[in-house]
CSV table of C-alpha atoms and ligand atoms in Angstrom, one decimal:
chain,number,residue,atom,x,y,z
A,1,MET,CA,0.9,9.3,-16.9
A,2,ASN,CA,1.6,7.1,-19.9
A,3,GLY,CA,-1.6,8.3,-21.6
A,4,VAL,CA,-3.7,6.4,-19.0
A,5,LEU,CA,-6.5,8.4,-17.6
A,6,LYS,CA,-6.2,8.4,-13.9
A,7,VAL,CA,-9.4,8.6,-11.9
A,8,VAL,CA,-8.8,10.8,-8.9
A,9,ASP,CA,-11.6,10.8,-6.5
A,10,HIS,CA,-10.5,13.4,-3.9
A,11,ASN,CA,-13.2,15.8,-4.9
A,12,ARG,CA,-15.9,13.3,-4.2
A,13,PRO,CA,-17.3,13.8,-0.7
A,14,GLY,CA,-15.7,11.1,1.4
A,15,GLY,CA,-12.9,10.4,-1.1
A,16,ALA,CA,-9.3,10.1,0.1
A,17,LEU,CA,-7.0,13.0,-0.5
A,18,LEU,CA,-4.1,11.3,1.2
A,19,SER,CA,-3.5,7.6,1.9
A,20,LEU,CA,-0.6,6.3,3.9
A,21,GLU,CA,-0.2,2.6,3.1
A,22,ASN,CA,2.0,0.6,5.4
A,23,LEU,CA,4.4,3.5,5.8
A,24,ARG,CA,7.7,2.7,7.4
A,25,THR,CA,10.2,5.5,8.2
A,26,HIS,CA,13.3,4.4,10.1
A,27,LEU,CA,16.2,6.3,11.4
A,28,PHE,CA,19.6,4.7,11.0
A,29,THR,CA,21.5,5.9,14.1
A,30,SER,CA,24.8,4.8,15.7
A,31,LYS,CA,22.7,3.3,18.5
A,32,GLY,CA,20.6,1.2,16.2
A,33,VAL,CA,17.6,1.5,13.9
A,34,VAL,CA,14.8,3.6,15.3
A,35,LYS,CA,11.6,2.4,13.8
A,36,ALA,CA,9.9,5.8,14.2
A,37,VAL,CA,7.0,4.9,11.9
A,38,ASP,CA,6.6,1.2,11.5
A,39,GLY,CA,3.8,0.1,9.2
A,40,VAL,CA,1.2,2.9,9.5
A,41,SER,CA,-1.8,3.1,7.2
A,42,PHE,CA,-4.6,5.7,7.3
A,43,GLU,CA,-6.4,8.0,5.0
A,44,ILE,CA,-7.3,11.7,5.1
A,45,LYS,CA,-10.4,12.6,3.3
A,46,ALA,CA,-11.2,15.8,1.5
A,47,HIS,CA,-12.3,18.5,3.9
A,48,GLU,CA,-11.5,16.4,6.9
A,49,ILE,CA,-9.6,17.3,10.1
A,50,MET,CA,-7.7,14.2,11.2
A,51,GLY,CA,-6.0,14.1,14.6
A,52,LEU,CA,-2.8,12.2,15.1
A,53,VAL,CA,-2.1,11.6,18.8
A,54,GLY,CA,0.3,9.7,20.9
A,55,GLU,CA,2.9,10.2,23.6
A,56,SER,CA,6.2,12.0,23.0
A,57,GLY,CA,8.4,9.9,20.7
A,58,SER,CA,5.5,7.9,19.2
A,59,GLY,CA,6.3,9.0,15.6
A,60,LYS,CA,3.9,11.8,15.0
A,61,THR,CA,6.3,14.4,13.6
A,62,MET,CA,8.2,11.7,11.6
A,63,THR,CA,4.8,10.8,10.0
A,64,GLY,CA,4.3,14.5,9.1
A,65,LEU,CA,7.8,15.0,7.8
A,66,SER,CA,7.5,11.8,5.7
A,67,ILE,CA,4.5,13.2,4.0
A,68,MET,CA,6.3,16.5,3.3
A,69,ARG,CA,9.5,14.5,2.3
A,70,LEU,CA,11.4,16.7,4.7
A,71,LEU,CA,12.9,14.0,6.8
A,72,PRO,CA,16.3,14.7,8.4
A,73,SER,CA,18.3,12.5,6.0
A,74,PRO,CA,20.5,11.0,7.2
A,75,PRO,CA,19.5,9.4,9.6
A,76,ALA,CA,15.9,9.0,8.5
A,77,ARG,CA,14.6,7.1,5.4
A,78,ILE,CA,11.3,5.9,4.2
A,79,VAL,CA,12.0,2.2,3.9
A,80,ASP,CA,8.6,0.8,2.9
A,81,GLY,CA,5.1,1.8,2.0
A,82,ARG,CA,3.4,4.4,-0.1
A,83,ILE,CA,2.1,7.9,0.5
A,84,LEU,CA,-0.6,8.5,-2.1
A,85,PHE,CA,-1.6,12.2,-2.6
A,86,ASN,CA,-4.4,12.6,-5.2
A,87,GLY,CA,-3.5,9.1,-6.3
A,88,GLU,CA,0.3,9.8,-6.8
A,89,ASP,CA,2.9,8.2,-4.7
A,90,LEU,CA,4.9,11.0,-3.0
A,91,THR,CA,7.6,8.5,-1.9
A,92,LYS,CA,8.6,7.9,-5.5
A,93,MET,CA,8.3,11.5,-6.7
A,94,PRO,CA,11.5,13.2,-8.0
A,95,ASP,CA,12.8,16.0,-5.7
A,96,ASP,CA,11.8,18.8,-8.2
A,97,GLU,CA,8.2,17.6,-8.4
A,98,ILE,CA,7.9,17.2,-4.6
A,99,ARG,CA,9.2,20.8,-4.2
A,100,LYS,CA,6.4,22.0,-6.4
A,101,ILE,CA,3.8,20.2,-4.2
A,102,ARG,CA,5.4,21.2,-0.9
A,103,GLY,CA,4.2,24.6,0.2
A,104,SER,CA,1.6,24.8,-2.6
A,105,LYS,CA,-0.6,21.7,-2.3
A,106,ILE,CA,0.7,20.4,1.0
A,107,SER,CA,2.1,22.7,3.6
A,108,MET,CA,3.1,22.3,7.2
A,109,VAL,CA,3.0,24.3,10.4
A,110,PHE,CA,6.1,23.1,12.2
A,111,GLN,CA,6.4,22.1,15.9
A,112,ASP,CA,8.9,24.9,16.6
A,113,PRO,CA,7.8,28.2,15.0
A,114,LEU,CA,11.1,29.9,15.5
A,115,THR,CA,12.9,27.4,13.3
A,116,SER,CA,10.6,28.1,10.4
A,117,LEU,CA,10.4,31.9,10.5
A,118,ASN,CA,13.4,33.7,9.2
A,119,PRO,CA,14.4,36.1,12.0
A,120,LEU,CA,16.0,38.6,9.6
A,121,ILE,CA,13.0,39.1,7.3
A,122,ARG,CA,9.9,41.2,8.1
A,123,VAL,CA,6.8,38.9,8.5
A,124,GLY,CA,4.8,40.6,5.7
A,125,LYS,CA,7.7,39.8,3.3
A,126,GLN,CA,7.9,36.2,4.4
A,127,VAL,CA,4.2,35.7,3.7
A,128,SER,CA,4.3,37.6,0.4
A,129,GLU,CA,7.2,35.5,-0.8
A,130,VAL,CA,5.1,32.4,-0.5
A,131,ILE,CA,2.3,34.1,-2.5
A,132,GLN,CA,4.8,35.3,-5.2
A,133,ILE,CA,6.2,31.8,-5.6
A,134,HIS,CA,2.8,30.2,-6.0
A,135,SER,CA,0.8,32.9,-7.8
A,136,GLY,CA,3.5,34.8,-9.7
A,137,LEU,CA,2.2,38.1,-8.4
A,138,PRO,CA,4.7,41.0,-8.4
A,139,SER,CA,6.0,42.0,-5.0
A,140,GLU,CA,3.7,45.0,-4.3
A,141,PRO,CA,0.3,43.3,-4.8
A,142,ALA,CA,1.7,40.1,-3.2
A,143,LEU,CA,2.4,42.2,0.0
A,144,GLY,CA,-1.1,43.6,-0.1
A,145,LYS,CA,-2.4,40.0,-0.4
A,146,ALA,CA,-0.1,38.9,2.5
A,147,ILE,CA,-1.6,41.7,4.7
A,148,GLU,CA,-5.1,40.4,3.8
A,149,ILE,CA,-4.1,36.9,4.8
A,150,LEU,CA,-2.6,38.1,8.1
A,151,GLU,CA,-5.9,39.8,8.8
A,152,GLN,CA,-7.8,36.6,8.0
A,153,VAL,CA,-5.8,34.7,10.5
A,154,GLY,CA,-6.9,37.2,13.1
A,155,ILE,CA,-3.9,39.5,13.4
A,156,PRO,CA,-5.0,42.9,14.5
A,157,GLU,CA,-3.4,45.9,12.7
A,158,ALA,CA,-2.0,43.5,10.1
A,159,GLY,CA,-0.4,46.3,8.1
A,160,THR,CA,1.8,47.2,11.1
A,161,VAL,CA,2.6,43.7,12.0
A,162,ALA,CA,3.6,43.0,8.4
A,163,SER,CA,6.5,45.4,8.9
A,164,GLN,CA,7.7,43.8,12.1
A,165,TYR,CA,10.3,41.0,12.6
A,166,PRO,CA,9.3,37.7,14.2
A,167,PHE,CA,11.1,38.5,17.5
A,168,GLU,CA,8.8,41.5,18.0
A,169,LEU,CA,5.7,39.3,18.1
A,170,SER,CA,4.1,37.3,20.9
A,171,GLY,CA,4.0,33.5,20.7
A,172,GLY,CA,0.4,33.6,19.6
A,173,MET,CA,1.0,36.1,16.9
A,174,ARG,CA,4.0,34.2,15.6
A,175,GLN,CA,1.9,31.1,15.4
A,176,ARG,CA,-0.7,32.9,13.4
A,177,VAL,CA,2.0,34.2,11.0
A,178,MET,CA,3.1,30.5,10.6
A,179,ILE,CA,-0.4,29.5,9.8
A,180,ALA,CA,-0.7,32.5,7.4
A,181,MET,CA,2.4,31.3,5.6
A,182,ALA,CA,1.1,27.7,5.4
A,183,VAL,CA,-2.3,28.7,4.0
A,184,ALA,CA,-1.1,31.5,1.7
A,185,SER,CA,-0.8,29.1,-1.2
A,186,ARG,CA,-4.3,27.6,-0.4
A,187,PRO,CA,-3.0,24.1,0.1
A,188,GLU,CA,-5.2,21.1,-0.2
A,189,LEU,CA,-3.6,19.5,2.8
A,190,LEU,CA,-2.3,21.3,5.9
A,191,ILE,CA,-0.2,19.4,8.4
A,192,ALA,CA,-0.2,21.3,11.7
A,193,ASP,CA,2.3,19.8,14.2
A,194,GLU,CA,1.4,20.8,17.7
A,195,PRO,CA,0.3,24.2,16.5
A,196,THR,CA,-0.9,25.4,19.9
A,197,THR,CA,1.8,24.1,22.3
A,198,ASN,CA,3.1,26.9,24.5
A,199,LEU,CA,0.1,29.1,23.9
A,200,ASP,CA,-2.2,30.0,26.7
A,201,THR,CA,-5.7,28.5,26.7
A,202,THR,CA,-7.5,31.5,25.1
A,203,ILE,CA,-5.0,31.9,22.3
A,204,GLN,CA,-5.0,28.1,21.8
A,205,ALA,CA,-8.8,28.2,21.3
A,206,GLN,CA,-8.4,31.1,18.8
A,207,VAL,CA,-5.8,29.3,16.8
A,208,LEU,CA,-7.9,26.1,16.7
A,209,SER,CA,-11.0,28.0,15.6
A,210,LEU,CA,-8.9,29.5,12.9
A,211,LEU,CA,-7.8,26.1,11.6
A,212,ARG,CA,-11.5,25.0,11.5
A,213,GLN,CA,-12.4,28.2,9.7
A,214,ILE,CA,-9.7,27.5,7.1
A,215,ARG,CA,-11.2,24.1,6.6
A,216,ASP,CA,-14.7,25.4,6.3
A,217,SER,CA,-13.9,28.3,4.0
A,218,GLN,CA,-11.2,26.8,1.8
A,219,GLY,CA,-12.0,23.1,2.1
A,220,THR,CA,-8.5,22.4,3.3
A,221,SER,CA,-7.9,18.9,4.8
A,222,ILE,CA,-5.9,19.1,8.0
A,223,LEU,CA,-3.7,16.6,9.7
A,224,LEU,CA,-3.5,17.9,13.3
A,225,ILE,CA,-0.7,16.5,15.3
A,226,THR,CA,-1.1,16.8,19.0
A,227,HIS,CA,-0.7,14.9,22.3
A,228,ASN,CA,-3.8,16.7,23.6
A,229,LEU,CA,-7.0,14.7,23.5
A,230,GLY,CA,-9.0,17.8,24.5
A,231,ILE,CA,-7.9,19.4,21.3
A,232,VAL,CA,-8.9,16.3,19.3
A,233,ALA,CA,-12.3,16.3,20.9
A,234,TRP,CA,-12.8,19.9,20.0
A,235,ILE,CA,-11.8,20.0,16.4
A,236,CYS,CA,-11.1,16.7,14.8
A,237,ASP,CA,-13.5,14.6,12.7
A,238,ARG,CA,-11.5,11.5,13.1
A,239,VAL,CA,-8.4,10.5,15.2
A,240,ALA,CA,-5.5,8.1,14.8
A,241,VAL,CA,-3.7,7.0,17.9
A,242,LEU,CA,0.0,6.1,17.5
A,243,TYR,CA,1.9,4.0,19.9
A,244,ALA,CA,5.6,3.4,19.3
A,245,GLY,CA,5.4,4.0,15.6
A,246,ARG,CA,2.3,1.8,15.1
A,247,LEU,CA,-1.4,2.6,14.9
A,248,ALA,CA,-3.2,1.5,18.1
A,249,GLU,CA,-6.6,2.8,17.2
A,250,ILE,CA,-8.4,4.9,14.5
A,251,GLY,CA,-11.9,6.1,14.1
A,252,PRO,CA,-14.4,8.9,14.3
A,253,THR,CA,-13.5,11.2,17.2
A,254,ASN,CA,-16.8,10.6,19.0
A,255,ALA,CA,-16.5,6.9,18.8
A,256,VAL,CA,-12.8,6.8,19.9
A,257,LEU,CA,-13.3,9.1,22.8
A,258,ARG,CA,-16.7,7.6,24.0
A,259,ASN,CA,-15.6,4.1,23.4
A,260,PRO,CA,-11.8,4.0,23.6
A,261,SER,CA,-11.0,0.4,22.6
A,262,HIS,CA,-7.3,-0.1,22.6
A,263,PRO,CA,-5.9,-0.3,26.2
A,264,TYR,CA,-3.4,2.4,25.3
A,265,THR,CA,-6.2,4.8,24.2
A,266,GLN,CA,-8.1,4.0,27.4
A,267,ALA,CA,-5.0,4.8,29.5
A,268,LEU,CA,-4.4,8.0,27.5
A,269,LEU,CA,-7.9,9.1,28.2
A,270,ARG,CA,-7.6,8.4,31.9
A,271,SER,CA,-4.5,10.6,32.0
A,272,VAL,CA,-6.4,13.7,30.6
A,273,PRO,CA,-6.9,16.4,33.2
A,274,ARG,CA,-10.7,17.1,33.5
A,275,THR,CA,-10.6,20.3,35.4
A,276,ASP,CA,-8.2,23.3,35.7
A,277,SER,CA,-7.3,22.3,39.2
A,278,GLU,CA,-6.2,18.8,37.9
A,279,ARG,CA,-4.0,20.3,35.2
A,280,GLY,CA,-0.4,19.3,35.7
A,281,LYS,CA,-1.5,16.3,37.7
A,282,LEU,CA,-1.8,13.9,34.9
A,283,GLU,CA,-2.3,10.3,35.8
A,284,THR,CA,0.7,8.7,34.3
A,285,ILE,CA,0.5,5.5,32.3
A,286,PRO,CA,2.4,2.8,34.1
A,287,GLY,CA,5.6,1.8,32.5
A,288,GLU,CA,7.7,3.7,30.0
A,289,VAL,CA,7.5,4.4,26.3
A,290,PRO,CA,9.6,1.6,24.9
A,291,ARG,CA,13.0,2.3,23.3
A,292,LEU,CA,12.3,2.2,19.6
A,293,THR,CA,15.7,0.6,18.9
A,294,ARG,CA,15.0,-2.4,21.1
A,295,LEU,CA,11.6,-3.4,20.0
A,296,PRO,CA,10.7,-7.0,19.0
A,297,ILE,CA,9.1,-7.2,15.5
A,298,ASN,CA,6.4,-9.6,16.4
A,299,ASP,CA,4.6,-8.4,19.4
A,300,CYS,CA,2.1,-5.7,20.5
A,301,HIS,CA,4.5,-3.0,21.6
A,302,PHE,CA,2.1,-2.0,24.3
A,303,HIS,CA,2.1,-5.4,26.1
A,304,PRO,CA,4.6,-4.5,28.9
A,305,ARG,CA,2.3,-1.7,30.0
A,306,CYS,CA,-1.0,-3.4,29.3
A,307,PRO,CA,-3.3,-4.7,32.1
A,308,HIS,CA,-4.9,-7.3,29.8
A,309,ALA,CA,-1.8,-8.7,28.2
A,310,LYS,CA,-1.6,-12.5,27.5
A,311,SER,CA,1.3,-14.4,26.1
A,312,VAL,CA,0.1,-14.0,22.5
A,313,CYS,CA,0.6,-10.2,22.9
A,314,GLN,CA,4.4,-10.9,23.3
A,315,SER,CA,4.7,-13.1,20.3
A,316,GLU,CA,2.4,-11.8,17.6
A,317,GLN,CA,1.6,-8.4,16.2
A,318,PRO,CA,-2.2,-7.7,16.3
A,319,ASP,CA,-4.0,-6.5,13.1
A,320,LEU,CA,-6.5,-3.7,13.2
A,321,ILE,CA,-9.9,-5.2,14.1
A,322,GLN,CA,-13.2,-3.4,13.4
A,323,ILE,CA,-14.9,-2.2,16.5
A,324,GLY,CA,-17.7,-0.1,15.0
A,325,LYS,CA,-18.5,2.0,12.0
A,326,ASP,CA,-15.1,3.2,10.6
A,327,HIS,CA,-13.6,2.4,14.1
A,328,PHE,CA,-10.7,0.0,14.4
A,329,ALA,CA,-8.3,-1.1,17.2
A,330,SER,CA,-5.2,-3.3,16.9
A,331,CYS,CA,-5.7,-5.4,20.0
A,332,PHE,CA,-6.1,-9.2,20.4
A,333,ILE,CA,-9.0,-8.6,22.9
A,334,TYR,CA,-11.3,-8.1,19.9
A,335,SER,CA,-10.2,-11.3,18.2
A,336,LYS,CA,-12.9,-14.1,18.2
A,337,ASP,CA,-11.0,-16.5,20.4
A,338,TRP,CA,-9.6,-14.0,23.0
A,339,GLU,CA,-11.3,-15.8,25.9
A,340,ARG,CA,-9.6,-19.1,25.0
A,341,THR,CA,-6.2,-17.4,24.1
A,342,LYS,CA,-3.3,-17.8,26.4
B,1,ATP,N1,17.2,13.1,14.2
B,1,ATP,C1,16.9,12.0,14.9
B,1,ATP,N2,17.8,11.1,15.2
B,1,ATP,C2,17.5,10.0,15.9
B,1,ATP,N3,16.3,9.7,16.4
B,1,ATP,C3,15.3,10.6,16.1
B,1,ATP,C4,15.5,11.8,15.4
B,1,ATP,N4,14.4,12.5,15.3
B,1,ATP,C5,13.5,11.7,16.0
B,1,ATP,N5,14.0,10.6,16.4
B,1,ATP,C6,13.3,9.5,17.2
B,1,ATP,O1,12.2,9.1,16.4
B,1,ATP,C7,11.1,8.8,17.2
B,1,ATP,C8,9.9,9.5,16.8
B,1,ATP,O2,10.1,10.9,16.9
B,1,ATP,P1,9.0,12.0,16.6
B,1,ATP,O3,9.7,13.3,16.6
B,1,ATP,O4,8.2,11.6,15.4
B,1,ATP,O5,8.0,11.8,17.9
B,1,ATP,P2,6.7,12.7,18.2
B,1,ATP,O6,5.6,11.7,18.3
B,1,ATP,O7,6.6,13.8,17.3
B,1,ATP,O8,7.1,13.2,19.7
B,1,ATP,P3,6.8,14.7,20.4
B,1,ATP,O9,5.4,14.6,20.9
B,1,ATP,O10,7.8,14.7,21.4
B,1,ATP,O11,7.0,15.7,19.3
B,1,ATP,C9,11.6,9.1,18.6
B,1,ATP,O12,12.0,7.9,19.3
B,1,ATP,C10,12.7,10.0,18.5
B,1,ATP,O13,13.6,9.9,19.5
B,2,MG,MG1,6.7,15.8,17.4
């Protein structure tokens, strides 16, 4: 730190634990450059649950993997921007330092639980290994602690489950084991990528309550990646909406859901099933998610699907414009001269 005292404000209520500043993560593929994350900025405050939503392919997982520095490389690379965690830029951090942070201060529940649980190791041992690495406890007390954590994440008969292999568990139980592993080191930030996909509604609700409980009891900040606005409404303090690698809208959950301001967020909300009988009959958003290798640089990527688009939307990229308290949308509609704009 060159002897300079760094003021870190993440313990101050409302202070940022993590700041993404103009993050660009691109994938260099044989078919062209996929701009999976293309200039995304937002903050996650201490003790906050932040939702990250968007259609499939919008860059949610790539954002999470960028923060973890676990991008598939090649083809992915962070080409621009900063990821400040407690004031330190993770994009510049040497591999050995990032390894110390990953799994201890920041951990992630991955989209596909089976890829991150080792099928050949009993679940208790997998959780206790995390504890051993981060606390230095010998294996026996670490296993005891692991069983305690498995209990805390709502696994009944945790002692028995600890001696089982992942394939012996139901999807909901495996998800809880994943969460147990992710929180075993008491991280400051937990990135949960679609943690309840493929679970039935009751188990979904239990897993989400569990995440909230972890935030409440340990003060963990959570980045919750989901395509489900119902989940956002239920658990997130704030939400960021991604469209084709860019931020369409961001704000407090209530504000964004009650007053969706970007035409894309409005369309997303119209496509949410309201009742059980509507489930599976999502109103689709007209048009297709654009191919990320063929996108112009200077446009609003949503314009081909937008009912309000004018020619400016094809030739300029909108900035985020303030809509209300802490609520921003990147849409020209909110610029002063929209009425006169062509
Ligand atoms: N290994 C890869 N090689 C090439 N392109 C990739 C690779 N991984 C992801 N992509 C592309 O990067 C873009 C963003 O992907 P990402 O996985 O972040 O989307 P997502 O929002 O998490 O989607 P989903 O909701 O389906 O999980 C997509 O266009 C995807 O096709
Ligand atoms: Mg994903």
